Short mmCIF file of C-alpha atoms in Angstrom, two decimals:
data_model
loop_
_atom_site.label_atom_id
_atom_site.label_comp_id
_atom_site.label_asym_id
_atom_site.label_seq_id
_atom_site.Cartn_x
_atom_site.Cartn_y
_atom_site.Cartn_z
CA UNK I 1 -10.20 15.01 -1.88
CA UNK I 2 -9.46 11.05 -2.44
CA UNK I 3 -10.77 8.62 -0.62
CA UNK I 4 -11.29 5.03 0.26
CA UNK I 5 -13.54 3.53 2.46
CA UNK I 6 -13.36 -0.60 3.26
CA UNK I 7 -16.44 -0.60 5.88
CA UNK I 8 -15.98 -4.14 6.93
CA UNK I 9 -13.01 -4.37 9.31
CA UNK I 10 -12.99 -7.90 9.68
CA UNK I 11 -14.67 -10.88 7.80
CA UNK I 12 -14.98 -14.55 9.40
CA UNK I 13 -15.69 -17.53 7.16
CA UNK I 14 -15.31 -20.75 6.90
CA UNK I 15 -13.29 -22.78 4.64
CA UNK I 16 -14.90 -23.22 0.55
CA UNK I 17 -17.75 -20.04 1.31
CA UNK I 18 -17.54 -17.21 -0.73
CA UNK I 19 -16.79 -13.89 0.04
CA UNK I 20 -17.42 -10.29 -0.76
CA UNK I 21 -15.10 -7.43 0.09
CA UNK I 22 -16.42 -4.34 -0.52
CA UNK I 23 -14.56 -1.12 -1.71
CA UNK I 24 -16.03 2.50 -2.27
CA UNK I 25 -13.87 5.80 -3.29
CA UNK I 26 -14.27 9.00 -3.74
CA UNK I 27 -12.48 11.11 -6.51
CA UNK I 28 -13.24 14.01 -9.02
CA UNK I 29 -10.40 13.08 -11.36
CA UNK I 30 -12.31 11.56 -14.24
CA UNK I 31 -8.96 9.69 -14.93
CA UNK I 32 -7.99 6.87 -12.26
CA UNK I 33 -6.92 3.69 -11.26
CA UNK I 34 -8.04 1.20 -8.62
CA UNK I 35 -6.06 -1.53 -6.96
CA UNK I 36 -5.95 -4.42 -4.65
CA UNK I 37 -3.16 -5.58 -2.47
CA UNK I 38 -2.87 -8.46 0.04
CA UNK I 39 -0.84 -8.03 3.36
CA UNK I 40 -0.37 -11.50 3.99
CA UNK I 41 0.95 -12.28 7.70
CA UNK I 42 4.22 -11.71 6.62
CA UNK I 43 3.33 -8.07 6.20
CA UNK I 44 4.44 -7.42 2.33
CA UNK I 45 1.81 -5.89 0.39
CA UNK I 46 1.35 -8.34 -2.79
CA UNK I 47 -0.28 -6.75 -5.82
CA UNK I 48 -3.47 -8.00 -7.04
CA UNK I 49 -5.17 -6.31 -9.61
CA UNK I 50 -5.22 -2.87 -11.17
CA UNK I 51 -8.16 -1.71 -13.00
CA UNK I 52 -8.58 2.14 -14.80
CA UNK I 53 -11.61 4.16 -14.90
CA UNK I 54 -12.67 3.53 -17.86
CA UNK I 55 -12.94 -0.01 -18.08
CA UNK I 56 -16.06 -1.60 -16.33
CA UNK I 57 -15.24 -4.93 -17.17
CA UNK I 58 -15.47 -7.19 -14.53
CA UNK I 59 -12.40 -9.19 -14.27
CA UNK I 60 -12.01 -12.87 -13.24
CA UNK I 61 -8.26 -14.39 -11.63
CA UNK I 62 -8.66 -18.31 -11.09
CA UNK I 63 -10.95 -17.89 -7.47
CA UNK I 64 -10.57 -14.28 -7.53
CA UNK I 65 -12.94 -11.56 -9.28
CA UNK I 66 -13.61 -7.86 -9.34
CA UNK I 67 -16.85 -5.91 -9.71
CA UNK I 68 -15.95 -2.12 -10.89
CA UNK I 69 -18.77 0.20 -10.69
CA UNK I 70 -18.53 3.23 -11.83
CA UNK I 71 -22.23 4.44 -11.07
CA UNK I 72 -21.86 3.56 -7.32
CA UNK I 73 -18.12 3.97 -6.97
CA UNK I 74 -17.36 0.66 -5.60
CA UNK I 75 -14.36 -1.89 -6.88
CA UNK I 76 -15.42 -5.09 -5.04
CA UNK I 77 -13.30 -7.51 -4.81
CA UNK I 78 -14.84 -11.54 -4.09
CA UNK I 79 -13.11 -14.74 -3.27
CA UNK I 80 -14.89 -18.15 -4.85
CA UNK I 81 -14.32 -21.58 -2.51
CA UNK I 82 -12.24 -19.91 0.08
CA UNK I 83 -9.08 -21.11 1.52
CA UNK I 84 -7.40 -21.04 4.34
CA UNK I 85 -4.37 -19.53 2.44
CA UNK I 86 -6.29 -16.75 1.87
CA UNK I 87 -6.15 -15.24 5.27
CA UNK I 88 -4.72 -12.00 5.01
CA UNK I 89 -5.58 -8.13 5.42
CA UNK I 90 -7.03 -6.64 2.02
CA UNK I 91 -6.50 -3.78 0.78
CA UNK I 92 -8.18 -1.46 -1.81
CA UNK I 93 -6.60 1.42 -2.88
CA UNK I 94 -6.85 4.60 -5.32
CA UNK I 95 -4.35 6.32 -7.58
CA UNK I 96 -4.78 9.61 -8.91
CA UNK I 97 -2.49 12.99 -9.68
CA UNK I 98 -2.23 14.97 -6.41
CA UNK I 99 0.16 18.22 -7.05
CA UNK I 100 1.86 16.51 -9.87
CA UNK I 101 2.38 13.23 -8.64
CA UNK I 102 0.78 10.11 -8.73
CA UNK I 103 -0.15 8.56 -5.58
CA UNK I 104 -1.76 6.13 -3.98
CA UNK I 105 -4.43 6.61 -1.51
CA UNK I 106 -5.30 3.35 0.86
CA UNK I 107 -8.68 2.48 2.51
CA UNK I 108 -8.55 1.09 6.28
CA UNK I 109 -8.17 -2.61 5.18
CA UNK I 110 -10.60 -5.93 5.91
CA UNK I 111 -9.13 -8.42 7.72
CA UNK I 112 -10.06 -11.87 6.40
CA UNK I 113 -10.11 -15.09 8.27
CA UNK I 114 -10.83 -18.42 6.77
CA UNK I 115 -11.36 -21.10 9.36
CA UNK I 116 -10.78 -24.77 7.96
CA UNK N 1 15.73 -11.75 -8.87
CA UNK N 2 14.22 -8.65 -8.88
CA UNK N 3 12.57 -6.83 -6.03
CA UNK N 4 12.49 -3.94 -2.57
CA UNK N 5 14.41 -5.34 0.21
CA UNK N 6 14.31 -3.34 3.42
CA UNK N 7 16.76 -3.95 6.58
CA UNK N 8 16.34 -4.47 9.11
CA UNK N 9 13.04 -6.30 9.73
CA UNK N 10 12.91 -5.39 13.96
CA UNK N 11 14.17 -2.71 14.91
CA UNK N 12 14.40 -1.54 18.93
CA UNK N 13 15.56 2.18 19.56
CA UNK N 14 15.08 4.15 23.10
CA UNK N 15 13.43 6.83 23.58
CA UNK N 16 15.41 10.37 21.86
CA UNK N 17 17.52 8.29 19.36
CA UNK N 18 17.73 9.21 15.64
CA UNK N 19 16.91 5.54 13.67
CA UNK N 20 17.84 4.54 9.79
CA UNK N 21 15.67 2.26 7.95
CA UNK N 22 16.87 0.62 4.50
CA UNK N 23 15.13 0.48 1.16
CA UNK N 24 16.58 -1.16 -1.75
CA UNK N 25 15.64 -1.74 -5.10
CA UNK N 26 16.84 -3.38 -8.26
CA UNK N 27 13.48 -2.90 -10.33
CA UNK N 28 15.14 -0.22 -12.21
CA UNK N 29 12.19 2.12 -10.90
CA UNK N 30 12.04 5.85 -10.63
CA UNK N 31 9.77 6.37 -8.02
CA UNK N 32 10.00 5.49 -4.35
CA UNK N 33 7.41 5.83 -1.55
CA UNK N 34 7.61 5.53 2.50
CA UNK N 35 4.62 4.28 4.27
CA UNK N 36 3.89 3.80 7.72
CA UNK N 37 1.15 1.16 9.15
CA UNK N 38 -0.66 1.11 12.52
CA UNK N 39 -2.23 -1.78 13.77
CA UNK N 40 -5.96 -2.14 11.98
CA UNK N 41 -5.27 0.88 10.04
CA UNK N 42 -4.52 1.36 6.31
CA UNK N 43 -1.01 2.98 4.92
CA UNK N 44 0.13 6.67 4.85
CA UNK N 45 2.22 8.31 2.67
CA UNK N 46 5.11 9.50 4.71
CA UNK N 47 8.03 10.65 1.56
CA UNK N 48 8.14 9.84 -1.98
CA UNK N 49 10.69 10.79 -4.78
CA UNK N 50 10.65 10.60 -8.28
CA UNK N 51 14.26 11.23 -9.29
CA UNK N 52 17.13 11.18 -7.65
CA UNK N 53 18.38 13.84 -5.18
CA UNK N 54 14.48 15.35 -4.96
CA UNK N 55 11.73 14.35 -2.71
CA UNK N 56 8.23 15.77 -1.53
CA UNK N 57 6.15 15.25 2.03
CA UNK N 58 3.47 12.99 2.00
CA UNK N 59 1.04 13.49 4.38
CA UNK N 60 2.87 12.73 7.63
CA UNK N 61 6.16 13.63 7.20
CA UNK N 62 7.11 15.33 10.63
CA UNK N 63 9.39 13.94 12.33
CA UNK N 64 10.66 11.93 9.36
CA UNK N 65 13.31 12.38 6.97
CA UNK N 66 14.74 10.90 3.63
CA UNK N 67 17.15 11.08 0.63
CA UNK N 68 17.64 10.10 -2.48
CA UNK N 69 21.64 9.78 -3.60
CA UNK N 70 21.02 7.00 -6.24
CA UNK N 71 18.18 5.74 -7.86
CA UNK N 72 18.14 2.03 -6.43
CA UNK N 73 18.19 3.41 -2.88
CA UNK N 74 15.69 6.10 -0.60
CA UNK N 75 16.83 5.54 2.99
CA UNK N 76 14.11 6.76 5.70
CA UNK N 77 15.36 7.99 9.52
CA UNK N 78 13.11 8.39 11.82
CA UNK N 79 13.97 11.26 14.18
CA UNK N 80 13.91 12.20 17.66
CA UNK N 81 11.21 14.39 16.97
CA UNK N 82 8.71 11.98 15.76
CA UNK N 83 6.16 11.85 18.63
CA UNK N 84 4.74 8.41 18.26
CA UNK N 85 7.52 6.09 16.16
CA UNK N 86 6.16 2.60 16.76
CA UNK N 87 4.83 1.14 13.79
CA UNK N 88 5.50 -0.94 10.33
CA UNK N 89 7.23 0.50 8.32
CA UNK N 90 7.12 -0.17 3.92
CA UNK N 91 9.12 1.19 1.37
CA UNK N 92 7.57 0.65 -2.55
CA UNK N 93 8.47 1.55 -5.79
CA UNK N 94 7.30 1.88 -9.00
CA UNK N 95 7.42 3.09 -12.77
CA UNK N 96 6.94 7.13 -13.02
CA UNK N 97 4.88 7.40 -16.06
CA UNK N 98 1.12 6.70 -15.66
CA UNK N 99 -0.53 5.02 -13.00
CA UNK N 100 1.54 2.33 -12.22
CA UNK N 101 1.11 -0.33 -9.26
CA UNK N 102 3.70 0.14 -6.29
CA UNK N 103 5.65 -3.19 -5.33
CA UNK N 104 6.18 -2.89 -1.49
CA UNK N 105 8.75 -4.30 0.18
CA UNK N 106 9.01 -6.91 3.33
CA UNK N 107 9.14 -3.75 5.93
CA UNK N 108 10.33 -2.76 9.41
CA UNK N 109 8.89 -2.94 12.40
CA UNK N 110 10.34 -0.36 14.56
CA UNK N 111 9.55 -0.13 18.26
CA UNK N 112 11.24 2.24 20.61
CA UNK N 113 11.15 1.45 24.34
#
């Protein structure tokens, strides 16, 4: 079975600090992807990033980078110089072929707060 | 512009009523999906459909149910059967082939009193 697991329910920091939000799955498909959405307060899901299985480069975004590691299943996700914009629930997620069809399969989410 | 538009945004029902919540989308994609969010909790697969006029069960689709008459739209009504309605509802979409991000619309919040 697929899974996602976002242990940290909620993360508290304030304004400029970085932050770490960690990400581990669970899959046997050898072929996958991994994915990051934001659920701003507005509650629309905004894509991030999408990264495949078999590409361990880490990946940098302006303030935003992910850490993919394959040998400890994680796909962490940190935020350089926090801002207060970047409140929001975070989501990882996990696609993979389930009875034909590709779907996605969501962890819990970690709510992040930035105090200014 | 291009994108998933869902109507309404509230929606109230009482208790026993049959409810019809919108998805629209002009990304030219084949798939659709139906999620539903609790509060603190992630997002479960409710009904998805790759082509028109078929659709499967996700993992919580009692109580739910859904079509697929054209390709831009995959309406979702919540029946009287559903034991627990309240929630967010989102509707995504995305390319078929490979594994493709889903672009989620605004969604519903549907309470019933």
């Amino acid at each position: 079975a697929q899974k996602v697991t976002q242990a940290q329910t909620e993360i508290s920091v304030v304004e400029k600090e970085d932050v770490t939000l960690d990400c581990v799955y669970e899959t046997r498909d050898t072929t996958y992807y991994l994915f990051w959405y934001k659920q701003p307060p507005s509650g629309e899901l905004v894509f991030l990033i999408r990264r495949n299985s078999f590409d361990e480069q880490n990946e940098i975004s302006g303030r935003y980078s992910w850490n993919f590691q394959k040998s400890t299943s994680s796909f962490n996700f940190t935020i350089t110089a926090s801002q207060v914009v970047d409140s929001a629930v975070y989501f990882c997620a996990l696609s993979g072929t389930i009875q034909g069809a590709q779907k996605l399969v969501f962890g819990q989410g970690t709510r992040l707060t930035i105090n200014p | 512009d291009g994108g998933i538009t869902q109507s309404p945004k509230y929606l109230f029902r009482k208790e026993g009523q049959n409810v019809t919540l919108s998805c629209e989308q002009n990304l030219n994609h084949d798939a659709m999906y139906w999620y539903r969010q609790d509060p603190g909790q992630g997002l479960r697969l409710i009904y998805y459909s790759q082509i028109v006029n078929d659709f499967q069960k996700g993992d919580i689709a009692e109580g739910y149910s859904v079509s697929r008459e054209k390709k831009e739209s995959f309406p979702l009504t919540v029946t009287s059967a559903q034991k627990n309605p309240t929630a967010f509802y989102l509707c995504a979409s995305s390319i078929l082939q490979g594994y493709n991000e889903q672009f989620f619309g605004p969604g519903t919040r549907l309470t019933v009193l």
